[in-house]
Short mmCIF file of C-alpha atoms and ligand atoms in Angstrom, two decimals:
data_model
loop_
_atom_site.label_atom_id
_atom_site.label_comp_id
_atom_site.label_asym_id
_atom_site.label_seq_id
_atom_site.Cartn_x
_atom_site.Cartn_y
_atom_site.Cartn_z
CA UNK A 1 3.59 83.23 133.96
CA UNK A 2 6.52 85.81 132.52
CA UNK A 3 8.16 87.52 136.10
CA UNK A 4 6.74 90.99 137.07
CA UNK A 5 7.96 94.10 135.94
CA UNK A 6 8.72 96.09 138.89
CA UNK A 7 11.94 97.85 137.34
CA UNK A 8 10.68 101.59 138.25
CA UNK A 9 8.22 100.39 141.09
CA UNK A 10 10.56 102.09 143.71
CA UNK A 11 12.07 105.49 143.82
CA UNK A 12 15.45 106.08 141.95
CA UNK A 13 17.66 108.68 142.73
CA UNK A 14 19.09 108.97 139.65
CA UNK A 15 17.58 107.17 136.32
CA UNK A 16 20.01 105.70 134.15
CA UNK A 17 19.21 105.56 130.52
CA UNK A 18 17.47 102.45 128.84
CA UNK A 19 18.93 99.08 128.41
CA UNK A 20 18.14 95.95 127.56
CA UNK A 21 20.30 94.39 130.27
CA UNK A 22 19.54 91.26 132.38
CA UNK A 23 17.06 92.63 134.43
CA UNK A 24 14.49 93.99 131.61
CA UNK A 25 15.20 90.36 130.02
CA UNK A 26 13.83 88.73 132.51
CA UNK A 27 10.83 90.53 133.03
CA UNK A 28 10.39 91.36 129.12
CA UNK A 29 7.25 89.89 128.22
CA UNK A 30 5.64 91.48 131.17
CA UNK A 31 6.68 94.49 130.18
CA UNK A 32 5.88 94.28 126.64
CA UNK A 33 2.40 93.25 126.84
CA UNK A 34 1.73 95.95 129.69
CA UNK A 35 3.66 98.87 127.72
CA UNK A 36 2.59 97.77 124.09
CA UNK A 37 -0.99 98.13 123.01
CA UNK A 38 -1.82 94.82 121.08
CA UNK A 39 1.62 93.36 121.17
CA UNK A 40 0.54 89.91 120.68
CA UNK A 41 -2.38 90.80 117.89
CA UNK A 42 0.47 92.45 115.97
CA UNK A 43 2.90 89.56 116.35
CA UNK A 44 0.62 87.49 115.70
CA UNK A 45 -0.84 89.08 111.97
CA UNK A 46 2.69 89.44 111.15
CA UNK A 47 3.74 86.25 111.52
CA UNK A 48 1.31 85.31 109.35
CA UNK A 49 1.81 87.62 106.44
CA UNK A 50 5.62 86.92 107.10
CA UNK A 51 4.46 83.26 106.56
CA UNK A 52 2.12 84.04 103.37
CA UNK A 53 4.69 86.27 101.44
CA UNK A 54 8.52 84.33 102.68
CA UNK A 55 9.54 82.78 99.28
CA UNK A 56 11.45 79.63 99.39
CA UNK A 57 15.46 79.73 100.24
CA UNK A 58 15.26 83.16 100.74
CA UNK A 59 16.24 84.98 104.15
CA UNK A 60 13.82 86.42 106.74
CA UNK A 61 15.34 88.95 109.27
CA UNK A 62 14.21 89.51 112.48
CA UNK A 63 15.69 92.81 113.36
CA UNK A 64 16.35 93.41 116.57
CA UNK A 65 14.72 90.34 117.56
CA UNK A 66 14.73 90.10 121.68
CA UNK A 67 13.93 86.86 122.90
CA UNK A 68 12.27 85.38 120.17
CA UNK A 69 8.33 86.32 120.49
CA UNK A 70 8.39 86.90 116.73
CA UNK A 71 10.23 83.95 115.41
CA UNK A 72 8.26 81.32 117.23
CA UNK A 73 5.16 82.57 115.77
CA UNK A 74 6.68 82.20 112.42
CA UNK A 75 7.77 78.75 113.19
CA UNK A 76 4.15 77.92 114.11
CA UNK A 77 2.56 79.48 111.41
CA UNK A 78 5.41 77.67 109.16
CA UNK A 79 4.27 74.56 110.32
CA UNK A 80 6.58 71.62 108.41
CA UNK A 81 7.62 74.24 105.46
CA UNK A 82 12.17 75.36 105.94
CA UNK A 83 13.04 78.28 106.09
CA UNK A 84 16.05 80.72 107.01
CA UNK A 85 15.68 83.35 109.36
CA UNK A 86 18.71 85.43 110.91
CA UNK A 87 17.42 86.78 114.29
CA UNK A 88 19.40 89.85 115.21
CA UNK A 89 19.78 91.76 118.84
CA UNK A 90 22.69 93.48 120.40
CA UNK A 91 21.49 92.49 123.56
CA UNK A 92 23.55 89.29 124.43
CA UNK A 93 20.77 88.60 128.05
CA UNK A 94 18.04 88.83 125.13
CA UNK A 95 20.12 86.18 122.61
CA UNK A 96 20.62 83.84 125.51
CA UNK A 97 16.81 83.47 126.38
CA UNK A 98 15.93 83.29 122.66
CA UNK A 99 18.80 80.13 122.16
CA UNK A 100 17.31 78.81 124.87
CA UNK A 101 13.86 78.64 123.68
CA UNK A 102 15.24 77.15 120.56
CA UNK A 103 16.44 74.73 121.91
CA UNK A 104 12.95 73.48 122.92
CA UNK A 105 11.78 72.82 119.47
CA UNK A 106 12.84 70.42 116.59
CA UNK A 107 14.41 72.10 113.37
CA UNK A 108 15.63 74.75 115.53
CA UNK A 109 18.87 75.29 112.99
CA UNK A 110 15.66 76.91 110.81
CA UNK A 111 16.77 80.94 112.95
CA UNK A 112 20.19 81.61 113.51
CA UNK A 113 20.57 84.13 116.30
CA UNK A 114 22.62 86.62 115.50
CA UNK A 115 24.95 89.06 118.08
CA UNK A 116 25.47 92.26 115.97
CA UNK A 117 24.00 96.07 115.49
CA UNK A 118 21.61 95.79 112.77
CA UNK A 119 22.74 99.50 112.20
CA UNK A 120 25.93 98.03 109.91
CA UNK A 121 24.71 94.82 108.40
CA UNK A 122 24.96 93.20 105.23
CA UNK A 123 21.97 91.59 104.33
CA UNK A 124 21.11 88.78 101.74
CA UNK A 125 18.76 88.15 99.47
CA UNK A 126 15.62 88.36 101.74
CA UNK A 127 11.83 88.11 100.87
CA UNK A 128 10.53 89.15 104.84
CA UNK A 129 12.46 91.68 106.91
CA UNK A 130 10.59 92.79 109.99
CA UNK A 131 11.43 95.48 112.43
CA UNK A 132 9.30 95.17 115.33
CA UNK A 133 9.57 98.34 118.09
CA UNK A 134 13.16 99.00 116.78
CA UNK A 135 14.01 101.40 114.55
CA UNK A 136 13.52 103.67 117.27
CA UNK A 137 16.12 103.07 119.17
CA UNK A 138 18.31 103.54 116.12
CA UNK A 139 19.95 107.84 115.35
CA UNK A 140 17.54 109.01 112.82
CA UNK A 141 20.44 108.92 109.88
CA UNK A 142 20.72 105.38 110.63
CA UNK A 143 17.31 104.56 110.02
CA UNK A 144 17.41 105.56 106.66
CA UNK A 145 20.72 103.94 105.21
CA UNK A 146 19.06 100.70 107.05
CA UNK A 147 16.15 100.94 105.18
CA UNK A 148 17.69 101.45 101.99
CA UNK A 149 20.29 97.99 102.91
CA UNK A 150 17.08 96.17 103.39
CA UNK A 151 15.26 97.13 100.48
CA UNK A 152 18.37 96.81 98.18
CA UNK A 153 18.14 93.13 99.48
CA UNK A 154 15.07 92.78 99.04
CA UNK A 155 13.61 90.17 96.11
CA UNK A 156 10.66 91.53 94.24
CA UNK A 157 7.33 90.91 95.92
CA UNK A 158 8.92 90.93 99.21
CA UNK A 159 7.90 92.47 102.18
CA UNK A 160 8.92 95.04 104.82
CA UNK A 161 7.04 94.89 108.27
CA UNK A 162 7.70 97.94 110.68
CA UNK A 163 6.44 98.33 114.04
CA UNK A 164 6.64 101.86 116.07
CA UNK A 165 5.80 104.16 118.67
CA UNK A 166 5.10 107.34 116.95
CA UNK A 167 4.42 110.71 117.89
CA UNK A 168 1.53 112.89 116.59
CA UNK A 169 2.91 116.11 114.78
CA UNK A 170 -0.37 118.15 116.15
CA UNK A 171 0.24 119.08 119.35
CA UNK A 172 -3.02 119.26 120.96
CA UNK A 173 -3.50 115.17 119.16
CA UNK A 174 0.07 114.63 120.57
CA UNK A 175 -0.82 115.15 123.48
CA UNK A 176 -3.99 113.37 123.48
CA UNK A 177 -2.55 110.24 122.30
CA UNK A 178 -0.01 110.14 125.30
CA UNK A 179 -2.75 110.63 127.73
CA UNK A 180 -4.31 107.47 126.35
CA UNK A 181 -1.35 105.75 126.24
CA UNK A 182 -0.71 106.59 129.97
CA UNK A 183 -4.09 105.29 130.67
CA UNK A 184 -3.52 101.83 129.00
CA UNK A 185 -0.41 101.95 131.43
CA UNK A 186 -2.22 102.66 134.32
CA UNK A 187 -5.38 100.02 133.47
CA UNK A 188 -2.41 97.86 133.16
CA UNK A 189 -0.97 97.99 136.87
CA UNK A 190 1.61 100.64 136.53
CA UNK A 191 1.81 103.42 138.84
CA UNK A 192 2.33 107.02 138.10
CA UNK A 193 5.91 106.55 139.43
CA UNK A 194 6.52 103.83 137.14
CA UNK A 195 4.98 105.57 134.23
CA UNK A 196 7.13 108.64 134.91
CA UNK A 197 10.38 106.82 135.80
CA UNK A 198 10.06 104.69 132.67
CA UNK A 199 9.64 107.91 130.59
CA UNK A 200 12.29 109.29 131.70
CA UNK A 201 14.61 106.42 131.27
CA UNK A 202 13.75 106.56 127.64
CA UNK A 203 14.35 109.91 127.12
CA UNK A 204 17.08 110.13 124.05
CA UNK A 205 16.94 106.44 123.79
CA UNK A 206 13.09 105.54 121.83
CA UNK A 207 12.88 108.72 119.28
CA UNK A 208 9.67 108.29 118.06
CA UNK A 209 8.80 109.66 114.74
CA UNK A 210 5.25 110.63 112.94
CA UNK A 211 3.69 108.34 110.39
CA UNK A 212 3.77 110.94 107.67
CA UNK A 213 7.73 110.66 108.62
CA UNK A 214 8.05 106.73 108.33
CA UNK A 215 6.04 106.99 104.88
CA UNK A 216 8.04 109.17 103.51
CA UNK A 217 11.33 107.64 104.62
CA UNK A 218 9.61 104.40 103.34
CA UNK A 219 8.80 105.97 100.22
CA UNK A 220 12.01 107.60 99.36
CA UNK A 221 14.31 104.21 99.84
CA UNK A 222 11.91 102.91 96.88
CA UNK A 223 9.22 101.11 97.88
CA UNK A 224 5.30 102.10 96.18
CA UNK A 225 3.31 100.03 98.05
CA UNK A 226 2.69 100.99 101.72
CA UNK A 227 -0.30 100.17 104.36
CA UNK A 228 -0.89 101.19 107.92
CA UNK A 229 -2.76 97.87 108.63
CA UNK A 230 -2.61 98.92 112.38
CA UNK A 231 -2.96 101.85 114.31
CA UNK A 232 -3.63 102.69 118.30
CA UNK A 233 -2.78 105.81 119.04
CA UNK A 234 0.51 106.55 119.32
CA UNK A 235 1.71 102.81 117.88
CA UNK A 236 1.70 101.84 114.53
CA UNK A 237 2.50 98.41 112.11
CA UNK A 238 3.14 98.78 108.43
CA UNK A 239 3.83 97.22 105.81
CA UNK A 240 5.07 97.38 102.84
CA UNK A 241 5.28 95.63 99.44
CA UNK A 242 8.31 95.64 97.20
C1 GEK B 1 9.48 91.81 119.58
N1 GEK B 1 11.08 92.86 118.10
O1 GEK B 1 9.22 91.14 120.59
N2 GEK B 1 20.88 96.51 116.79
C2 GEK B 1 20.29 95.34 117.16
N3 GEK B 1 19.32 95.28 118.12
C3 GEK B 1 18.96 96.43 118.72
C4 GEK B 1 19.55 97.67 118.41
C5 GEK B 1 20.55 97.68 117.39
N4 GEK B 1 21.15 98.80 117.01
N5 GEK B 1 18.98 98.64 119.18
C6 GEK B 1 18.08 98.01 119.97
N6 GEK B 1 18.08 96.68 119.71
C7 GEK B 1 10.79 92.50 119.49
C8 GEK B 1 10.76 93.67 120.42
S1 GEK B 1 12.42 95.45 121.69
C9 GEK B 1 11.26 96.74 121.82
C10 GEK B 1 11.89 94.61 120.23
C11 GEK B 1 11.02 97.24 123.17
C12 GEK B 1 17.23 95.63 120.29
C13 GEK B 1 17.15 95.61 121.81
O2 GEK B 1 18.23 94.91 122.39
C14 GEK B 1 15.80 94.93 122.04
O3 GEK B 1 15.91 93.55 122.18
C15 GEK B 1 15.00 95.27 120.78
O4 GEK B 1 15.91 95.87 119.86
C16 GEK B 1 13.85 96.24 121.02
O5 GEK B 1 8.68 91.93 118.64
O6 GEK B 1 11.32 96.57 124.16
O7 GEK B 1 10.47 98.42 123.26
#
């Protein structure tokens, strides 16, 4: 059983931004699967199409990675086949529990954890690069010189997952799409405190954008083939074909 998330149970007198510091680490699957709608479904379906479309001593990225929810799924679905994944986080707490994990199962030199801002890296050839819930946190200029590193790196027939909250550009479906999201937070055990607290601590750090926004940006670093294969309100998966 993952610890409780009880980070903005109590009153705070002054909310600090966002961080993936010690504390959310150790309650982090808690709070994913209670904040997310269908974390694990989409984990799960992408490990697999990560699994169907990796090509053979190529790279898959994990980009902004956490503690590894994404990578052992692709391990499992992987079953006996090698393969070369570069897990990246600037969150050392979240590196630490991923090594750990690692270290639990055999051919664990298969991911390299990786301590770095995947705002400046240099990729390699790569057939899977999956963002899962992190663009977000990136300044919107640096999601799009990202993108365009990724799919410069990318081999032909490779594939792009991204993962996001998003934000309706209608404002009377914007707002409806919050409300339902607050309700999935409250059927989930968090109170209103929590709920507000939490929004407020992400204020300036998630900037979520709309879908028409992501396609475009998609569409303009070069790649043709795009599909929402999930949407729940105001969360979305894509992903894309080069
Ligand atoms: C999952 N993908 O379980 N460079 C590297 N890492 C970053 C950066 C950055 N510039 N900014 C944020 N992060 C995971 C979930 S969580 C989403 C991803 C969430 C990292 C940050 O440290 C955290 O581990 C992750 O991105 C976002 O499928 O908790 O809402």
């Amino acid at each position: 059983m993952p610890q409780q998330d009880l980070i903005y149970s109590r009153q705070q007198e002054h909310i600090t931004p966002f961080e993936f510091n010690d504390t959310v680490v150790s309650v982090f699957d808690d709070m994913i699967t209670r904040s997310v709608p269908l974390y694990q479904e989409s984990i799960q379906r992408q490990a697999q199409l990560a699994a169907h479309y990796y090509q053979p001593d190529s790279h898959i990225y994990d980009l902004g990675c956490s503690h590894g929810n994404f990578g052992i799924q692709f391990f499992q679905q992987m079953q006996q086949q090698p393969f070369h994944m570069v897990a990246i986080d600037n969150s050392q707490p979240m590196l630490d529990k991923y090594n750990s994990r690692l270290a639990a199962l055999p051919a664990n030199d298969r991911v390299k954890t990786q301590l770095a801002s995947i705002e400046d890296y240099s990729f390699l050839p790569t057939s899977v690069a999956v963002i899962n819930l992190t663009l977000q946190f990136l300044a919107l200029e640096a999601r799009n010189t990202l993108l365009q590193r990724i799919y410069d790196a990318m081999l032909p027939g490779g594939i792009l997952l991204l993962s996001e909250k998003i934000i309706h550009a209608e404002a009377e479906l914007a707002a409806l799409q919050q409300d339902w999201y607050y309700r999935f937070k409250k059927e989930n055990g968090y109170s209103q405190l929590e709920i507000s607290q939490k929004r407020d601590a992400l204020e300036n750090v998630l900037i979520p954008e709309t879908i028409e926004q992501h396609q475009h940006r998609l569409q303009q670093v070069g790649f043709k083939k795009i599909d929402v294969w999930l949407k729940w309100f105001n969360f979305t998966s894509i992903l894309c074909i080069k």
